[in-house]
CSV table of C-alpha atoms in Angstrom, one decimal:
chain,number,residue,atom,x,y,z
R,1,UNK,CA,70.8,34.4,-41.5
R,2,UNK,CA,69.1,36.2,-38.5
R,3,UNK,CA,65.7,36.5,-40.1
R,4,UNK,CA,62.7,36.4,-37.9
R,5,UNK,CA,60.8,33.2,-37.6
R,6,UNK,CA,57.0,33.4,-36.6
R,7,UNK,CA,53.8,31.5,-35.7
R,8,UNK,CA,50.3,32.1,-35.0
R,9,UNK,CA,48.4,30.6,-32.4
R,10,UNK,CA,44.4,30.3,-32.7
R,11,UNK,CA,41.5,28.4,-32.0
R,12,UNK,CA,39.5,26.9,-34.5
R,13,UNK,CA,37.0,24.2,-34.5
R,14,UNK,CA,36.3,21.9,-37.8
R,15,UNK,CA,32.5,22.7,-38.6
R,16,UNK,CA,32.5,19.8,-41.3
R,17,UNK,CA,33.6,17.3,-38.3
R,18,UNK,CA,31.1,18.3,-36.3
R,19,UNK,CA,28.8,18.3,-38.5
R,20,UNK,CA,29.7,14.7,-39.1
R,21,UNK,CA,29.7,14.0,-35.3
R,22,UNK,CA,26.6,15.4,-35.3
R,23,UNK,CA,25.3,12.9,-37.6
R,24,UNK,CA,26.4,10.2,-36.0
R,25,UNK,CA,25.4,10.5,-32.9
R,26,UNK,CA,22.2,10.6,-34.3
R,27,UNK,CA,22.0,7.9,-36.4
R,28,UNK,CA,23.0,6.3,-32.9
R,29,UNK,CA,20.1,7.7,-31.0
R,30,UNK,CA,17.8,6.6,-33.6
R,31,UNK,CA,19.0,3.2,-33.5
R,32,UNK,CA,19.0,2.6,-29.9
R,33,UNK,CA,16.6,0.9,-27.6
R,34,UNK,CA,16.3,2.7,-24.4
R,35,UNK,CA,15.5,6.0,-27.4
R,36,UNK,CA,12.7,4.4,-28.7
R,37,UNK,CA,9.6,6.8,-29.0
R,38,UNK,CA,11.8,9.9,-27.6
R,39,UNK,CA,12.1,13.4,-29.0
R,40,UNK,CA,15.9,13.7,-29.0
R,41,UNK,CA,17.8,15.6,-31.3
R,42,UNK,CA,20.7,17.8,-31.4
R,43,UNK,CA,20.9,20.3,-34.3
R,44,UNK,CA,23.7,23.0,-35.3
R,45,UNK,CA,22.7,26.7,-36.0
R,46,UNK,CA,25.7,28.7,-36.4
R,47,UNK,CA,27.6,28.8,-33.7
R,48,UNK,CA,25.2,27.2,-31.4
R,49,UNK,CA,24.2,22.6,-30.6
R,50,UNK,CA,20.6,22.8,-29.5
R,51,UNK,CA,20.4,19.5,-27.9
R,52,UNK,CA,16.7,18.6,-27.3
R,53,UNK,CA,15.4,15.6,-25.2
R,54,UNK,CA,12.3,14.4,-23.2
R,55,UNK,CA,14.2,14.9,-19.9
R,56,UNK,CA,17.3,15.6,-17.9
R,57,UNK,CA,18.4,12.1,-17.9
R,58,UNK,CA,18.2,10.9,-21.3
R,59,UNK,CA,19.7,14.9,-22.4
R,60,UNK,CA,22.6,13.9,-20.4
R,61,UNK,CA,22.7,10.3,-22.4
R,62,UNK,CA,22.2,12.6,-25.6
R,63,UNK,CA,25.5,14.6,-25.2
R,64,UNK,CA,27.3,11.5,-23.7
R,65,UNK,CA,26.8,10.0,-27.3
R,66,UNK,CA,27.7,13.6,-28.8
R,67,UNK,CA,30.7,13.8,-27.3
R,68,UNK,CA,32.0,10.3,-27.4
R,69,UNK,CA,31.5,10.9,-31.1
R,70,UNK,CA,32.7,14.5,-31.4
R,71,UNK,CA,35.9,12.4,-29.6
R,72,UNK,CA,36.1,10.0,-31.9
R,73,UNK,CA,36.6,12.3,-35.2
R,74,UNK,CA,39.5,14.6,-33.2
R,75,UNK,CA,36.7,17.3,-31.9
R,76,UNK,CA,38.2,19.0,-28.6
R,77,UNK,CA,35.5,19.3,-25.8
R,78,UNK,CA,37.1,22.4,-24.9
R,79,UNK,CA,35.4,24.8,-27.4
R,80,UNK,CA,32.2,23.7,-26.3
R,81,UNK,CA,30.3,26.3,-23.7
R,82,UNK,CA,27.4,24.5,-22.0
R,83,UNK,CA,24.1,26.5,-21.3
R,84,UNK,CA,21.6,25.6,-18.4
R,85,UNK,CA,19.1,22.9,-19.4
R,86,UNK,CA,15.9,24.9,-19.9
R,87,UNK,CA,12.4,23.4,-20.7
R,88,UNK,CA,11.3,23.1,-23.7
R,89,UNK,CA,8.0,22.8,-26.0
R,90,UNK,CA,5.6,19.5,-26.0
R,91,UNK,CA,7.2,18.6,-22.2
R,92,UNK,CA,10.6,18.3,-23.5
R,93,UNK,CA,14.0,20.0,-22.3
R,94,UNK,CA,16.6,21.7,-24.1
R,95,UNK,CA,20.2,22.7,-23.6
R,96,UNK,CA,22.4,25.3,-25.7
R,97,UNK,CA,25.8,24.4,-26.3
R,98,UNK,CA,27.8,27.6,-27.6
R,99,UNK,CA,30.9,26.7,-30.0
R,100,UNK,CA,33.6,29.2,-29.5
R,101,UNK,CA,36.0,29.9,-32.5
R,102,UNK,CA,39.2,31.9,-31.8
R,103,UNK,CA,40.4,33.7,-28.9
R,104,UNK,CA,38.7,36.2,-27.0
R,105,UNK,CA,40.7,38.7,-25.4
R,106,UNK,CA,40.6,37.6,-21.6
R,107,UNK,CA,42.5,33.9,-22.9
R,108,UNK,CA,44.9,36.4,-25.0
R,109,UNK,CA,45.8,38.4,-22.7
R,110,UNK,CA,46.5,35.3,-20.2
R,111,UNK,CA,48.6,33.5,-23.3
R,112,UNK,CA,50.4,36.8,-23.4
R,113,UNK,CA,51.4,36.8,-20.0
R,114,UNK,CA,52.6,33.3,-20.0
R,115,UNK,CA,54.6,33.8,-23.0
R,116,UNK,CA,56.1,36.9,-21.3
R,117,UNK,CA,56.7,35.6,-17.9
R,118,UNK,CA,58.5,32.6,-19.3
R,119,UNK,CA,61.8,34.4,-19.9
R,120,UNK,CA,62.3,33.2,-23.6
R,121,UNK,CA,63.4,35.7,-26.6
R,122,UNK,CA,60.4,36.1,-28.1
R,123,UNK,CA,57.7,38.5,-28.8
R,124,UNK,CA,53.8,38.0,-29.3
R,125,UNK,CA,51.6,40.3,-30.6
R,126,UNK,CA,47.5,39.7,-30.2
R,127,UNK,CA,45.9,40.0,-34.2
R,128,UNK,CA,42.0,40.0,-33.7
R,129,UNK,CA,41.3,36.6,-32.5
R,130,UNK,CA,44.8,34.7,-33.0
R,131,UNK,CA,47.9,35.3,-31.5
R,132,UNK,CA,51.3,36.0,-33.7
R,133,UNK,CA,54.5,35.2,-32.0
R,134,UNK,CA,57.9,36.0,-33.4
R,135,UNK,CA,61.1,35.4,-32.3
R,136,UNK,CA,64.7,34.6,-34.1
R,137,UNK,CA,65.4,30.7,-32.5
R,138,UNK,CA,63.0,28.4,-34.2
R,139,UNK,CA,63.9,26.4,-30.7
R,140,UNK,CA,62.5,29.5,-28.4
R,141,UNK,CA,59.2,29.4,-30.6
R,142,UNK,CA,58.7,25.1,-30.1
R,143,UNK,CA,59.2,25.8,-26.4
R,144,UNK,CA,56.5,28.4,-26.6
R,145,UNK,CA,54.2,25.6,-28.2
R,146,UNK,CA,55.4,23.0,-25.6
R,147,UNK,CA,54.7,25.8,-22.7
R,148,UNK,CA,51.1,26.7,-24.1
R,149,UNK,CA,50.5,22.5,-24.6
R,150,UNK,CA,51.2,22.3,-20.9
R,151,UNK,CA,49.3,25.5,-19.8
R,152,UNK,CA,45.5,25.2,-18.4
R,153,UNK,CA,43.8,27.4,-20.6
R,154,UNK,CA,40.0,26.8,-21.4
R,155,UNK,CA,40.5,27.0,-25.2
R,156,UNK,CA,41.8,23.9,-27.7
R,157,UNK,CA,44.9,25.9,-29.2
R,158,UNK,CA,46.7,25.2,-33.1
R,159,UNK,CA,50.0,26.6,-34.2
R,160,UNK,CA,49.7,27.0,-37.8
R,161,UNK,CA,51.9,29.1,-40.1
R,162,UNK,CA,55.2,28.0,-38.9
R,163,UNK,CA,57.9,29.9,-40.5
């Protein structure tokens, strides 16, 4: 039985979960003291937070909440892409916070080049914005997923369709 055994390696962020963190961290803000009176808010439009606040400080307070609660329901921080604070209507400020979903090409190619310059018997292949790798040791492909768990790349990574 030498059949080929694959994998596929993406990145992909729950949008119900963060909806959900979302919603409770402002059900926090609107409960708290030192947010009495504030504009604060953080909202979700497509692929983009929109994290509103009176100023820098209590914006920073804002997306310590956020991500204290994005932490809490299993939400990596890594997929989050901070824009500059900017100012905003009514003497308010505002910060954009892209979400990325799957890998862009520069990560690939790096995941690539790990996976190649790590010697094992295996063979990945970049498929729009995941990653397939194949390879005929179910043992070679689990050290790939141990190498990429250790690796410092800016992207929160899932193996899913192990075969």
């Amino acid at each position: 039985m030498s059949s080929e055994n694959s994998f596929d390696i993406v990145s992909k962020l729950d949008l119900q979960e963060m909806n959900n963190a979302i919603n409770q961290a402002e059900k926090e803000i609107a409960t708290r003291f030192d947010f009495k009176g504030s504009k604060s808010s953080i909202s979700l439009e497509k692929e983009e937070l929109v994290v509103v606040s009176d100023d820098d400080f209590k914006l920073q307070n804002v997306l310590d909440i956020l991500q204290s609660k994005m932490a809490k329901r299993g939400i990596s921080l890594k997929n989050l892409e901070y824009g500059k604070v900017e100012p905003a209507a009514g003497s308010t400020v505002r910060q954009r916070i892209k979400v990325k979903q799957g890998i862009d090409q520069d990560n690939a190619k790096k995941i690539n080049v790990l996976i190649r310059d790590s010697k094992l018997k295996v063979k990945s292949q970049i498929q729009g914005d995941q990653i397939r790798v194949t390879g005929k040791s179910k043992d070679d492909l689990q050290q790939v997923m141990a190498l990429l768990r250790k690796a410092d790349i800016s992207l929160d990574l899932q193996f899913i369709n192990f075969r």
